XYZ file of C-alpha atoms in Angstrom:
367
model
C 98.119 95.423 80.408
C 96.136 98.798 81.325
C 93.645 100.140 78.850
C 94.095 103.200 76.677
C 92.037 105.967 78.259
C 92.684 108.160 75.232
C 90.120 106.258 73.197
C 87.430 106.578 75.854
C 88.015 110.329 76.109
C 87.530 110.698 72.354
C 84.412 108.560 72.217
C 81.966 107.850 74.994
C 81.267 104.306 73.831
C 84.682 103.011 74.881
C 87.578 101.068 73.392
C 88.796 97.576 72.556
C 92.211 95.944 72.392
C 94.060 95.592 69.114
C 94.172 91.881 69.956
C 90.567 91.662 68.753
C 91.344 93.740 65.677
C 94.014 91.174 64.773
C 91.405 88.409 65.018
C 89.084 90.408 62.756
C 91.847 90.849 60.179
C 92.740 87.145 60.295
C 89.112 86.209 59.719
C 88.759 88.713 56.878
C 91.864 87.329 55.192
C 90.637 83.749 55.586
C 87.415 84.806 53.862
C 89.222 86.354 50.890
C 89.311 90.032 51.894
C 92.408 92.224 51.597
C 93.405 92.375 55.281
C 96.448 94.586 54.645
C 94.391 97.040 52.648
C 91.735 97.034 55.368
C 94.333 97.869 58.029
C 95.714 100.708 55.902
C 92.211 102.020 55.243
C 91.690 102.422 58.985
C 95.155 103.828 59.684
C 96.568 100.794 61.499
C 100.242 99.833 61.256
C 102.069 96.635 62.187
C 103.496 98.062 65.411
C 100.102 99.054 66.758
C 98.498 95.777 65.709
C 101.222 93.791 67.472
C 100.958 95.757 70.712
C 98.706 94.438 73.530
C 98.664 97.974 74.939
C 97.142 99.593 71.840
C 93.404 100.233 71.617
C 90.847 101.229 69.012
C 87.569 103.014 69.673
C 84.391 100.936 69.617
C 82.807 102.916 66.713
C 85.978 102.563 64.644
C 86.077 98.820 65.331
C 82.455 98.482 64.213
C 83.118 100.413 60.997
C 86.110 98.196 60.351
C 84.051 95.050 60.921
C 81.372 96.291 58.533
C 84.020 96.971 55.891
C 85.481 93.490 56.378
C 82.053 91.885 55.962
C 81.450 93.916 52.801
C 84.847 93.019 51.334
C 84.647 89.327 52.254
C 81.000 88.890 51.340
C 80.438 86.862 54.539
C 77.657 88.289 56.757
C 78.567 85.693 59.421
C 82.161 86.886 59.684
C 81.721 87.092 63.471
C 81.435 83.294 63.612
C 84.657 83.026 61.634
C 86.305 85.338 64.133
C 85.167 83.080 66.947
C 86.517 79.983 65.227
C 89.930 81.638 64.834
C 90.071 82.979 68.400
C 92.706 81.618 70.795
C 92.943 82.122 74.569
C 95.890 84.476 74.045
C 93.649 86.732 71.924
C 91.925 87.710 75.181
C 95.265 88.897 76.554
C 96.415 88.188 80.077
C 92.846 87.315 81.071
C 92.703 84.639 78.401
C 95.957 83.028 79.491
C 94.873 83.101 83.139
C 91.507 81.577 82.238
C 93.143 78.870 80.148
C 94.924 77.500 83.231
C 91.780 77.367 85.414
C 90.747 73.937 86.799
C 87.345 73.688 85.091
C 85.409 75.238 82.229
C 83.141 77.167 84.592
C 86.105 78.622 86.496
C 87.807 79.474 83.228
C 84.769 81.388 81.994
C 84.430 83.106 85.348
C 88.047 84.283 85.044
C 87.548 85.455 81.469
C 84.471 87.451 82.438
C 85.964 88.911 85.626
C 88.954 90.356 83.796
C 87.234 91.389 80.568
C 87.927 95.027 81.440
C 91.631 94.413 80.774
C 90.974 94.249 77.029
C 87.741 96.147 76.441
C 85.639 98.886 77.960
C 82.168 99.787 76.788
C 79.798 102.305 78.335
C 76.899 99.961 77.473
C 77.882 97.443 80.130
C 80.085 94.483 80.976
C 79.795 90.712 80.467
C 78.392 88.723 83.371
C 77.964 85.145 84.509
C 75.190 83.187 86.265
C 76.868 80.065 87.678
C 73.619 78.576 88.950
C 72.161 78.732 85.425
C 75.468 77.798 83.728
C 75.050 80.923 81.600
C 77.401 83.678 80.443
C 75.902 86.964 79.250
C 77.079 89.589 76.801
C 75.456 92.945 77.410
C 72.991 94.615 75.058
C 74.407 96.899 72.357
C 71.060 98.075 70.956
C 70.101 99.472 68.504
C 71.291 96.700 66.199
C 72.349 97.290 62.623
C 74.787 95.884 60.018
C 77.644 97.591 61.885
C 77.287 95.702 65.153
C 75.678 92.319 64.469
C 79.160 90.830 64.068
C 80.195 92.073 67.526
C 77.586 89.877 69.245
C 78.376 86.966 66.911
C 82.121 87.188 67.519
C 81.874 87.432 71.315
C 79.510 84.470 71.711
C 81.485 82.438 69.181
C 84.819 83.278 70.838
C 83.520 82.160 74.262
C 82.310 78.926 72.672
C 85.614 78.356 70.898
C 87.453 79.068 74.146
C 85.535 76.289 75.905
C 86.099 73.977 72.943
C 89.829 74.619 73.156
C 89.873 73.736 76.851
C 87.878 70.524 76.459
C 88.301 69.238 72.930
C 84.492 68.968 72.866
C 82.047 70.585 70.460
C 78.775 69.524 72.093
C 79.024 72.058 74.910
C 75.912 74.196 74.732
C 72.241 73.781 75.578
C 71.148 77.046 74.052
C 72.333 80.304 72.474
C 70.292 83.486 72.842
C 70.837 86.448 70.509
C 69.095 89.754 71.065
C 68.873 90.988 67.492
C 66.236 89.611 65.116
C 67.012 86.794 62.695
C 68.772 87.848 59.509
C 68.075 84.562 57.749
C 71.174 82.694 58.899
C 69.486 80.567 61.577
C 70.571 77.216 60.140
C 74.184 78.355 59.820
C 74.250 79.575 63.426
C 72.692 76.389 64.793
C 75.155 74.316 62.811
C 78.101 76.339 64.149
C 77.010 76.403 67.799
C 75.585 72.852 67.567
C 72.503 73.719 69.599
C 69.262 75.697 69.262
C 69.781 79.442 68.652
C 67.023 81.876 69.609
C 67.041 85.198 67.744
C 65.047 88.181 69.002
C 65.728 86.964 72.558
C 65.750 89.039 75.714
C 69.568 89.167 75.744
C 72.811 87.715 74.382
C 73.996 84.579 76.173
C 75.353 81.037 76.104
C 73.899 78.318 78.326
C 76.212 75.346 78.853
C 75.391 71.714 79.419
C 75.896 70.495 82.979
C 78.661 68.077 81.964
C 80.533 70.730 79.994
C 80.187 73.363 82.726
C 81.897 71.141 85.276
C 84.389 69.492 82.944
C 88.076 69.815 83.895
C 90.193 71.902 81.555
C 92.888 70.071 79.623
C 95.100 73.138 80.162
C 94.566 73.268 83.943
C 97.497 74.366 86.089
C 96.319 75.557 89.532
C 99.600 77.177 90.614
C 99.994 79.082 87.343
C 96.308 80.032 87.422
C 96.780 81.548 90.863
C 99.879 83.469 89.812
C 98.296 84.809 86.631
C 95.165 85.706 88.584
C 97.247 87.921 90.855
C 98.664 89.716 87.826
C 95.155 90.227 86.469
C 94.014 91.643 89.815
C 96.885 94.127 89.777
C 95.998 95.293 86.285
C 92.321 95.517 87.188
C 93.156 97.629 90.226
C 95.238 99.941 88.029
C 92.268 100.470 85.751
C 89.839 101.048 88.593
C 92.231 103.486 90.186
C 92.236 105.415 86.930
C 95.625 105.402 85.278
C 96.568 108.590 83.496
C 98.455 108.573 80.214
C 101.676 109.331 82.081
C 101.178 106.176 84.183
C 100.746 104.113 81.057
C 103.826 105.596 79.401
C 106.010 104.852 82.437
C 104.607 101.319 82.609
C 105.366 100.778 78.918
C 108.829 102.355 78.992
C 110.325 100.138 81.686
C 111.034 97.001 79.603
C 112.069 99.120 76.589
C 115.175 100.675 78.149
C 117.529 97.753 77.765
C 120.409 98.835 75.549
C 118.555 101.809 74.109
C 116.584 104.925 74.912
C 112.871 104.541 74.070
C 111.799 107.146 71.532
C 108.581 109.123 71.561
C 107.711 107.612 68.187
C 108.177 104.027 69.387
C 106.157 104.486 72.564
C 103.366 106.263 70.688
C 103.248 103.427 68.150
C 102.939 100.855 70.937
C 99.973 102.844 72.255
C 98.376 103.004 68.813
C 98.547 106.784 68.460
C 100.635 109.475 66.804
C 103.562 111.129 68.638
C 101.725 114.454 68.527
C 98.625 112.947 70.163
C 100.719 111.376 72.915
C 102.539 114.656 73.588
C 99.214 116.485 73.743
C 97.825 114.104 76.347
C 100.967 114.260 78.456
C 100.914 118.062 78.296
C 97.315 118.040 79.555
C 98.603 116.140 82.603
C 101.329 118.695 83.212
C 104.262 116.628 82.015
C 106.156 115.637 78.871
C 107.819 112.645 77.330
C 111.381 113.685 78.245
C 110.384 114.353 81.841
C 108.813 110.911 82.151
C 111.839 109.310 80.534
C 114.158 110.939 83.060
C 111.939 110.148 86.059
C 111.523 106.494 85.041
C 115.273 106.105 84.653
C 115.822 107.573 88.119
C 113.408 105.112 89.712
C 114.903 102.144 87.862
C 118.443 103.172 88.769
C 117.554 103.163 92.471
C 115.868 99.782 92.167
C 118.798 98.191 90.355
C 121.320 99.507 92.877
C 119.208 98.455 95.849
C 117.827 95.137 94.661
C 120.510 93.628 92.396
C 124.223 92.865 92.286
C 124.503 93.945 88.657
C 127.661 95.839 87.799
C 127.398 99.570 87.125
C 128.163 98.860 83.462
C 125.262 96.408 83.318
C 122.950 98.916 85.000
C 124.005 101.585 82.499
C 122.994 99.206 79.702
C 119.717 98.276 81.412
C 118.860 101.977 81.593
C 119.645 102.559 77.922
C 122.702 104.787 78.387
C 125.302 104.851 75.617
C 128.096 104.040 78.073
C 128.820 103.849 81.844
C 130.201 107.433 82.079
C 126.891 108.754 80.731
C 125.070 106.857 83.487
C 127.463 108.165 86.169
C 126.960 111.743 84.984
C 123.167 111.419 84.956
C 123.073 109.785 88.394
C 125.254 112.511 89.875
C 122.897 115.117 88.422
C 119.814 113.360 89.835
C 121.008 112.599 93.354
C 124.204 114.560 93.990
C 126.165 111.360 94.568
C 127.816 108.760 92.333
C 126.100 105.385 91.819
C 129.189 103.675 93.271
C 128.927 105.685 96.494
C 125.214 104.979 96.705
C 125.827 101.251 96.448
C 128.398 101.477 99.265
C 125.806 103.199 101.475
C 123.273 100.477 100.758
C 125.692 97.649 101.517
C 126.851 99.330 104.697
C 123.258 99.606 105.862
C 122.711 95.919 105.129
C 125.871 94.980 107.030
C 124.536 96.925 110.020
C 121.400 94.754 109.896
C 119.042 97.655 109.310
C 115.522 96.573 108.262
C 114.518 97.390 104.643
C 112.403 100.408 105.580
C 115.280 101.968 107.528
C 117.684 101.300 104.667
C 115.388 103.160 102.308
C 114.900 105.970 104.814
C 118.636 106.266 105.410
C 119.410 106.383 101.704
C 116.633 108.865 100.996
C 117.849 111.236 103.710
C 121.425 111.077 102.460
C 120.367 112.242 98.983
C 118.638 115.291 100.448
C 121.573 116.392 102.552
């Protein structure tokens, strides 16, 4: 899903998906911390935590991680996060990567689509296939608030490869940019290879056999399909979605049998209703306007592309009853939905190509 630009506007460092916050809370709980209390302390509710669309700012995430380490008493909490990470915790990119043919292709997919779940002004992860190495960018200066970020990323990539192969002896070397904090033996035991602290960067170097090993979750056809979805989401981000784009995208599956409320949509985005309204107003629109416009677009699609009854379409659009849908459609287009469907079917019977059908229908609504 597209990232929350709200967080990046508030803080120049960037944002991260709530998926990673959930991993942090799971790790904290496993280590004896009060995960519920931690979430409340940082103003996070269950709806936001469960939403792949919601984001948290990078500085807030680092403060939360520091608090979790303090409460749990485990300075290597990032390693625990890695051990508890699943492919799905990387969102759509993780699921796409899981189905790749080999470990190297899986990591390449994970790195390519990392922007779908995190954005940081410091840089982006990268991969050197010829060196069998994946890199996490520098987040200097290092301090107790961000050590765990490096630990968790490198550990999560390692755990991801372990999940795909069932192997633990995957790595030749781990490089960590920050200086040793006295946990060298623990890190080498966890990664099962030499770990260099104070290195020139943050990276994992894989063994040749592990790099080329087939994934036990490989599914080429599904990998291709999921890759296309990732490309679409990546293009949306690069094109620069506004908040109104994100709201319309989020609303669409929420209409069925009900009208999405401002409060529910805001919660899915991890923000307050007032904050969402403010951002929409800055883009020259409002929640009710977007709700109406999205319904109009969906109504046209359902009439054109499906054989659903008008009662079913009314339900799919969240109207209380079919008459309410008829009234709204008449207001939008100056014609009843039944008459519109007749026009569409007549055009099809006359063997008009799709573009002419759309043009014919569009012109009839303007007349």
